[in-house]
């Protein structure tokens, strides 16, 4: 496959950004700028009304495939730029946009056409990256725990998962791989043509199967297979440190492997306590890995993208978007990065 043109974002250094929101309101953008952050992504994830594992959300922007026009995407980008910020990526479309693609349903070809059009419009709107996942049943959390000081954080316990099928039957892992390869062969050529990097997120939680659906992207070997399946310079990883921490994999080896191959496109920087089958999210300065070491390693392997705090604990007096928790995570990561650069210059 052909190479994509370089993006002006490729010339920027490793930097701390923010995301995990859909609506770029003026007050939220001001808050982000006030934290000393210049880079954002928009997350268009949405659950179906009957999804039982997390609360349903309000109707998001771009709620149907037809709404993902070049004009609508340009308006989002320009709204962010007027606040002195850069829109690095859009991650996720509602699961209903491509559930038949993931599971081989009757509307597969129609949804592939929608995805090709959406990716083309993202590129023509001047947005350099599109993050996606392969989770027909979405993110699963089934616990809430108290972490430091009584802050609330989500958790997962595989023993508490029931045996109900989420999509009517058991699916074989080979089916999911076949559907995934079909998706790549359909969508990657469009991404290459318009200069959009496709960024794959891990399954969360990274267990073998949930609700009868295999969770493909749960370990190092399956990520390596995904990157080799349809080789492309425009396909890489939305590297979620939290999910990799949940896996219990050798995190540093994974960063070295994919970083040395230029496959780390942007990073979700969060951590958990524990690993599958049981874990809970926690503050970025706690958890399974050494945050300072991981940030240093990302720099060492040549990663030059955006690092965003992903999920954060809900602290006292916080908002629905966890402004206070995100401010803590941003400040902590900014301090680590400044310290690393100061030491690197001596």
Short mmCIF file of C-alpha atoms in Angstrom, two decimals:
data_model
loop_
_atom_site.label_atom_id
_atom_site.label_comp_id
_atom_site.label_asym_id
_atom_site.label_seq_id
_atom_site.Cartn_x
_atom_site.Cartn_y
_atom_site.Cartn_z
CA UNK A 1 0.00 0.00 0.00
CA UNK A 2 1.10 3.55 -0.63
CA UNK A 3 2.54 5.86 1.99
CA UNK A 4 0.58 8.81 3.31
CA UNK A 5 1.80 12.36 3.13
CA UNK A 6 3.47 13.71 6.26
CA UNK A 7 1.21 15.67 8.57
CA UNK A 8 2.32 18.96 10.13
CA UNK A 9 1.53 17.29 13.45
CA UNK A 10 4.47 14.96 12.80
CA UNK A 11 6.85 17.88 13.41
CA UNK A 12 5.56 18.48 16.95
CA UNK A 13 7.27 17.03 20.05
CA UNK A 14 5.80 14.61 22.55
CA UNK A 15 3.19 16.65 24.41
CA UNK A 16 0.33 16.43 26.88
CA UNK A 17 -3.19 16.83 25.49
CA UNK A 18 -6.78 16.28 26.58
CA UNK A 19 -9.78 14.40 25.25
CA UNK A 20 -12.64 12.18 26.32
CA UNK A 21 -15.34 14.67 25.34
CA UNK A 22 -17.60 15.21 22.33
CA UNK A 23 -18.84 18.76 22.57
CA UNK A 24 -16.07 21.41 22.24
CA UNK A 25 -17.90 24.08 24.23
CA UNK A 26 -16.25 27.46 24.74
CA UNK A 27 -15.89 27.01 28.50
CA UNK A 28 -14.32 23.57 28.16
CA UNK A 29 -11.87 24.79 25.53
CA UNK A 30 -10.92 27.75 27.75
CA UNK A 31 -10.34 25.38 30.66
CA UNK A 32 -8.07 23.20 28.51
CA UNK A 33 -6.06 26.20 27.36
CA UNK A 34 -5.77 27.47 30.93
CA UNK A 35 -4.09 24.18 31.89
CA UNK A 36 -1.32 24.87 29.37
CA UNK A 37 -2.61 22.26 26.93
CA UNK A 38 -2.62 22.92 23.17
CA UNK A 39 -3.78 19.59 21.76
CA UNK A 40 -7.12 17.80 21.97
CA UNK A 41 -9.08 14.95 20.51
CA UNK A 42 -12.82 14.44 20.33
CA UNK A 43 -14.39 11.14 21.39
CA UNK A 44 -17.65 10.29 19.62
CA UNK A 45 -18.24 7.02 21.46
CA UNK A 46 -21.89 6.25 22.21
CA UNK A 47 -23.77 3.36 23.77
CA UNK A 48 -27.09 2.02 22.57
CA UNK A 49 -30.16 2.83 24.71
CA UNK A 50 -30.34 -0.73 26.07
CA UNK A 51 -26.62 -1.07 26.88
CA UNK A 52 -26.49 -2.35 30.51
CA UNK A 53 -22.86 -1.95 31.51
CA UNK A 54 -22.46 1.83 31.65
CA UNK A 55 -25.04 4.61 31.78
CA UNK A 56 -26.45 5.73 28.44
CA UNK A 57 -25.25 9.10 27.23
CA UNK A 58 -27.10 12.00 25.65
CA UNK A 59 -27.36 12.19 21.89
CA UNK A 60 -23.91 13.22 20.65
CA UNK A 61 -22.82 15.42 17.81
CA UNK A 62 -22.66 13.57 14.47
CA UNK A 63 -25.17 11.00 15.67
CA UNK A 64 -25.82 9.43 12.24
CA UNK A 65 -23.37 8.56 9.46
CA UNK A 66 -25.00 11.17 7.20
CA UNK A 67 -24.04 13.93 9.66
CA UNK A 68 -20.30 13.25 9.26
CA UNK A 69 -19.91 15.73 6.43
CA UNK A 70 -16.76 17.63 5.53
CA UNK A 71 -18.52 20.87 6.49
CA UNK A 72 -19.51 19.59 9.95
CA UNK A 73 -16.00 18.27 10.63
CA UNK A 74 -14.36 21.50 9.45
CA UNK A 75 -16.66 23.45 11.77
CA UNK A 76 -15.52 21.31 14.73
CA UNK A 77 -11.85 21.74 13.82
CA UNK A 78 -12.17 25.50 13.36
CA UNK A 79 -14.08 25.90 16.63
CA UNK A 80 -11.16 24.26 18.41
CA UNK A 81 -8.58 26.29 16.51
CA UNK A 82 -10.31 29.55 17.44
CA UNK A 83 -9.57 28.66 21.06
CA UNK A 84 -5.86 28.39 20.24
CA UNK A 85 -5.91 24.58 20.25
CA UNK A 86 -5.18 21.84 17.73
CA UNK A 87 -7.58 19.00 16.88
CA UNK A 88 -5.26 16.01 16.63
CA UNK A 89 -7.81 13.23 16.23
CA UNK A 90 -11.37 12.09 16.31
CA UNK A 91 -11.73 8.76 18.03
CA UNK A 92 -14.67 6.44 17.68
CA UNK A 93 -17.97 6.49 15.91
CA UNK A 94 -21.05 5.05 17.62
CA UNK A 95 -20.93 1.26 17.72
CA UNK A 96 -24.16 1.15 15.73
CA UNK A 97 -22.27 2.63 12.75
CA UNK A 98 -20.26 -0.58 12.27
CA UNK A 99 -21.57 -3.39 14.46
CA UNK A 100 -22.47 -5.39 11.35
CA UNK A 101 -18.93 -4.87 10.05
CA UNK A 102 -17.44 -6.29 13.26
CA UNK A 103 -19.88 -9.21 13.45
CA UNK A 104 -20.50 -9.93 9.76
CA UNK A 105 -24.16 -8.89 9.79
CA UNK A 106 -26.57 -8.21 6.95
CA UNK A 107 -25.75 -4.49 6.81
CA UNK A 108 -21.98 -5.03 6.59
CA UNK A 109 -21.48 -3.64 3.09
CA UNK A 110 -23.67 -0.60 3.75
CA UNK A 111 -21.75 0.17 6.92
CA UNK A 112 -18.40 -0.25 5.16
CA UNK A 113 -19.54 2.33 2.63
CA UNK A 114 -20.41 4.67 5.52
CA UNK A 115 -17.01 4.13 7.14
CA UNK A 116 -15.15 4.82 3.90
CA UNK A 117 -17.09 8.05 3.45
CA UNK A 118 -16.49 9.11 7.05
CA UNK A 119 -12.74 8.49 6.84
CA UNK A 120 -12.56 10.37 3.54
CA UNK A 121 -14.42 13.33 5.05
CA UNK A 122 -12.16 13.34 8.12
CA UNK A 123 -9.14 13.61 5.85
CA UNK A 124 -10.66 16.29 3.64
CA UNK A 125 -11.53 18.26 6.78
CA UNK A 126 -7.85 18.37 7.76
CA UNK A 127 -8.06 16.06 10.79
CA UNK A 128 -5.00 13.79 10.77
CA UNK A 129 -6.06 10.77 12.85
CA UNK A 130 -9.09 8.56 13.41
CA UNK A 131 -9.11 6.24 16.43
CA UNK A 132 -11.27 3.12 16.36
CA UNK A 133 -11.90 0.00 18.42
CA UNK A 134 -13.12 -3.53 17.72
CA UNK A 135 -15.53 -3.96 20.64
CA UNK A 136 -19.06 -4.86 19.48
CA UNK A 137 -20.20 -4.98 23.12
CA UNK A 138 -18.38 -1.81 24.17
CA UNK A 139 -16.26 -1.14 27.26
CA UNK A 140 -17.32 -3.20 30.29
CA UNK A 141 -17.15 -2.06 33.88
CA UNK A 142 -19.18 -3.74 36.61
CA UNK A 143 -17.79 -2.28 39.82
CA UNK A 144 -17.08 1.03 41.51
CA UNK A 145 -14.34 1.25 44.12
CA UNK A 146 -13.00 3.84 46.52
CA UNK A 147 -9.38 4.75 45.81
CA UNK A 148 -7.13 7.32 47.48
CA UNK A 149 -9.00 9.63 49.84
CA UNK A 150 -12.36 8.11 48.92
CA UNK A 151 -12.25 9.15 45.25
CA UNK A 152 -14.44 6.93 43.09
CA UNK A 153 -13.08 4.83 40.26
CA UNK A 154 -14.49 2.13 38.01
CA UNK A 155 -13.50 -1.49 38.16
CA UNK A 156 -14.03 -4.87 36.53
CA UNK A 157 -14.43 -8.36 37.97
CA UNK A 158 -14.72 -11.21 35.49
CA UNK A 159 -16.27 -13.46 38.14
CA UNK A 160 -19.24 -11.07 38.31
CA UNK A 161 -20.00 -11.25 34.58
CA UNK A 162 -23.08 -13.27 33.69
CA UNK A 163 -23.20 -15.76 30.83
CA UNK A 164 -25.83 -13.94 28.75
CA UNK A 165 -25.06 -13.53 25.07
CA UNK A 166 -24.95 -9.89 23.98
CA UNK A 167 -25.47 -10.57 20.27
CA UNK A 168 -27.67 -13.64 20.12
CA UNK A 169 -25.05 -16.35 19.73
CA UNK A 170 -21.44 -17.36 20.33
CA UNK A 171 -18.94 -16.01 17.82
CA UNK A 172 -15.71 -17.77 16.85
CA UNK A 173 -12.45 -15.85 17.00
CA UNK A 174 -11.77 -16.75 13.35
CA UNK A 175 -14.97 -14.93 12.37
CA UNK A 176 -13.84 -11.75 14.10
CA UNK A 177 -10.43 -11.89 12.41
CA UNK A 178 -12.02 -12.43 9.00
CA UNK A 179 -14.33 -9.45 9.56
CA UNK A 180 -11.43 -7.35 10.78
CA UNK A 181 -9.31 -8.07 7.73
CA UNK A 182 -12.24 -7.21 5.46
CA UNK A 183 -12.57 -3.87 7.28
CA UNK A 184 -8.88 -3.07 6.85
CA UNK A 185 -8.86 -3.93 3.15
CA UNK A 186 -11.93 -1.75 2.60
CA UNK A 187 -11.01 1.29 4.67
CA UNK A 188 -7.20 1.54 4.69
CA UNK A 189 -6.89 2.49 1.00
CA UNK A 190 -9.20 5.47 1.61
CA UNK A 191 -7.23 6.47 4.71
CA UNK A 192 -4.00 6.37 2.73
CA UNK A 193 -5.49 8.37 -0.11
CA UNK A 194 -6.63 11.24 2.16
CA UNK A 195 -3.75 11.11 4.67
CA UNK A 196 -5.63 9.87 7.75
CA UNK A 197 -3.90 7.62 10.25
CA UNK A 198 -6.12 4.82 11.59
CA UNK A 199 -5.43 4.09 15.26
CA UNK A 200 -6.49 0.81 16.90
CA UNK A 201 -7.54 0.77 20.58
CA UNK A 202 -7.33 -2.37 22.76
CA UNK A 203 -10.35 -4.28 23.99
CA UNK A 204 -11.36 -3.11 27.45
CA UNK A 205 -11.33 -5.29 29.45
CA UNK A 206 -8.75 -7.41 27.59
CA UNK A 207 -10.26 -10.82 28.37
CA UNK A 208 -10.79 -13.76 26.01
CA UNK A 209 -14.51 -13.24 25.45
CA UNK A 210 -17.48 -11.25 26.74
CA UNK A 211 -21.12 -11.99 26.04
CA UNK A 212 -20.14 -14.64 23.51
CA UNK A 213 -17.94 -12.23 21.51
CA UNK A 214 -14.15 -12.79 21.36
CA UNK A 215 -12.07 -9.82 22.48
CA UNK A 216 -9.41 -9.83 19.75
CA UNK A 217 -7.16 -7.06 20.96
CA UNK A 218 -6.27 -8.38 24.37
CA UNK A 219 -2.56 -9.26 24.10
CA UNK A 220 0.71 -8.45 22.38
CA UNK A 221 0.54 -11.26 19.81
CA UNK A 222 -2.86 -10.18 18.52
CA UNK A 223 -1.72 -6.57 18.17
CA UNK A 224 1.32 -7.69 16.23
CA UNK A 225 -0.95 -9.76 13.99
CA UNK A 226 -3.24 -6.75 13.46
CA UNK A 227 -0.36 -4.54 12.35
CA UNK A 228 1.00 -7.23 9.99
CA UNK A 229 -2.36 -8.34 8.58
CA UNK A 230 -2.60 -5.58 5.94
CA UNK A 231 0.74 -3.72 6.08
CA UNK A 232 0.30 0.03 5.84
CA UNK A 233 2.16 3.17 6.86
CA UNK A 234 -1.16 4.72 7.87
CA UNK A 235 -2.20 2.07 10.39
CA UNK A 236 -1.00 2.08 13.97
CA UNK A 237 -2.03 2.14 17.59
CA UNK A 238 -4.09 4.29 19.86
CA UNK A 239 -1.88 2.99 22.65
CA UNK A 240 -3.98 2.83 25.81
CA UNK A 241 -1.58 2.31 28.68
CA UNK A 242 -4.48 1.46 30.98
CA UNK A 243 -5.61 -1.44 28.82
CA UNK A 244 -2.05 -2.71 28.40
CA UNK A 245 -1.65 -2.48 32.17
CA UNK A 246 -4.87 -4.48 32.58
CA UNK A 247 -3.43 -7.20 30.32
CA UNK A 248 -0.44 -7.83 32.55
CA UNK A 249 1.79 -7.85 29.46
CA UNK A 250 5.40 -6.61 29.46
CA UNK A 251 4.48 -2.97 28.87
CA UNK A 252 8.00 -1.73 28.23
CA UNK A 253 8.66 -4.44 25.62
CA UNK A 254 5.42 -3.56 23.83
CA UNK A 255 6.37 0.14 23.72
CA UNK A 256 9.81 -0.69 22.36
CA UNK A 257 8.43 -3.07 19.74
CA UNK A 258 5.68 -0.85 18.35
CA UNK A 259 7.54 2.42 18.97
CA UNK A 260 10.58 1.27 16.99
CA UNK A 261 8.27 0.51 14.07
CA UNK A 262 6.54 3.89 14.15
CA UNK A 263 3.20 2.36 15.19
CA UNK A 264 2.49 4.51 18.27
CA UNK A 265 0.19 7.28 17.01
CA UNK A 266 -1.19 8.68 20.25
CA UNK A 267 -1.36 7.51 23.86
CA UNK A 268 -4.06 7.20 26.51
CA UNK A 269 -2.09 7.68 29.73
CA UNK A 270 -3.91 6.06 32.66
CA UNK A 271 -3.29 3.13 34.97
CA UNK A 272 -5.05 0.47 37.01
CA UNK A 273 -4.44 -1.60 40.11
CA UNK A 274 -4.52 -5.32 39.38
CA UNK A 275 -4.83 -7.14 36.07
CA UNK A 276 -7.48 -9.29 34.41
CA UNK A 277 -9.58 -10.98 35.67
CA UNK A 278 -9.94 -8.24 38.32
CA UNK A 279 -8.74 -4.63 38.34
CA UNK A 280 -9.79 -1.09 39.09
CA UNK A 281 -8.75 2.26 37.68
CA UNK A 282 -6.78 4.67 39.83
CA UNK A 283 -4.83 7.93 39.81
CA UNK A 284 -2.10 8.34 37.23
CA UNK A 285 0.54 8.55 39.98
CA UNK A 286 -0.51 5.13 41.33
CA UNK A 287 -1.11 1.80 39.67
CA UNK A 288 0.87 -1.02 38.12
CA UNK A 289 3.59 0.85 36.24
CA UNK A 290 6.06 3.67 36.87
CA UNK A 291 4.60 6.69 35.05
CA UNK A 292 7.92 8.55 34.93
CA UNK A 293 9.66 5.53 33.40
CA UNK A 294 6.94 5.01 30.80
CA UNK A 295 6.98 8.66 29.71
CA UNK A 296 10.76 8.53 29.42
CA UNK A 297 10.55 5.33 27.38
CA UNK A 298 8.00 6.81 24.99
CA UNK A 299 10.43 9.64 24.32
CA UNK A 300 13.35 7.24 23.95
CA UNK A 301 11.62 5.17 21.24
CA UNK A 302 10.94 8.32 19.23
CA UNK A 303 7.25 8.80 19.99
CA UNK A 304 6.31 12.38 19.07
CA UNK A 305 2.57 12.32 19.48
CA UNK A 306 -0.03 13.43 21.97
CA UNK A 307 -0.43 11.87 25.41
CA UNK A 308 -3.85 12.34 27.03
CA UNK A 309 -5.14 11.38 30.46
CA UNK A 310 -7.89 8.89 29.73
CA UNK A 311 -10.31 7.90 32.50
CA UNK A 312 -9.61 9.55 35.85
CA UNK A 313 -11.07 8.98 39.33
CA UNK A 314 -13.96 11.18 40.36
CA UNK A 315 -12.69 13.46 43.14
CA UNK A 316 -14.50 15.61 45.66
CA UNK A 317 -16.62 18.37 44.08
CA UNK A 318 -15.86 17.22 40.53
CA UNK A 319 -17.97 17.68 37.39
CA UNK A 320 -19.44 15.04 35.10
CA UNK A 321 -16.33 15.41 32.93
CA UNK A 322 -14.06 15.18 35.98
CA UNK A 323 -12.43 18.58 35.45
CA UNK A 324 -10.56 18.37 38.75
CA UNK A 325 -9.34 14.84 38.21
CA UNK A 326 -8.17 15.70 34.69
CA UNK A 327 -6.40 18.83 35.92
CA UNK A 328 -4.49 16.72 38.43
CA UNK A 329 -3.50 14.19 35.75
CA UNK A 330 -2.44 16.89 33.29
CA UNK A 331 -0.35 18.72 35.87
CA UNK A 332 1.31 15.51 37.02
CA UNK A 333 2.21 14.49 33.46
CA UNK A 334 3.41 17.98 32.59
CA UNK A 335 5.70 17.88 35.62
CA UNK A 336 7.10 14.48 34.64
CA UNK A 337 7.72 15.64 31.09
CA UNK A 338 9.42 18.86 32.21
CA UNK A 339 11.66 16.90 34.61
CA UNK A 340 12.56 14.40 31.90
CA UNK A 341 13.48 17.13 29.44
CA UNK A 342 15.53 19.00 32.02
CA UNK A 343 17.55 15.86 32.77
CA UNK A 344 17.93 15.09 29.07
CA UNK A 345 19.46 18.53 28.48
CA UNK A 346 22.12 18.15 31.18
#
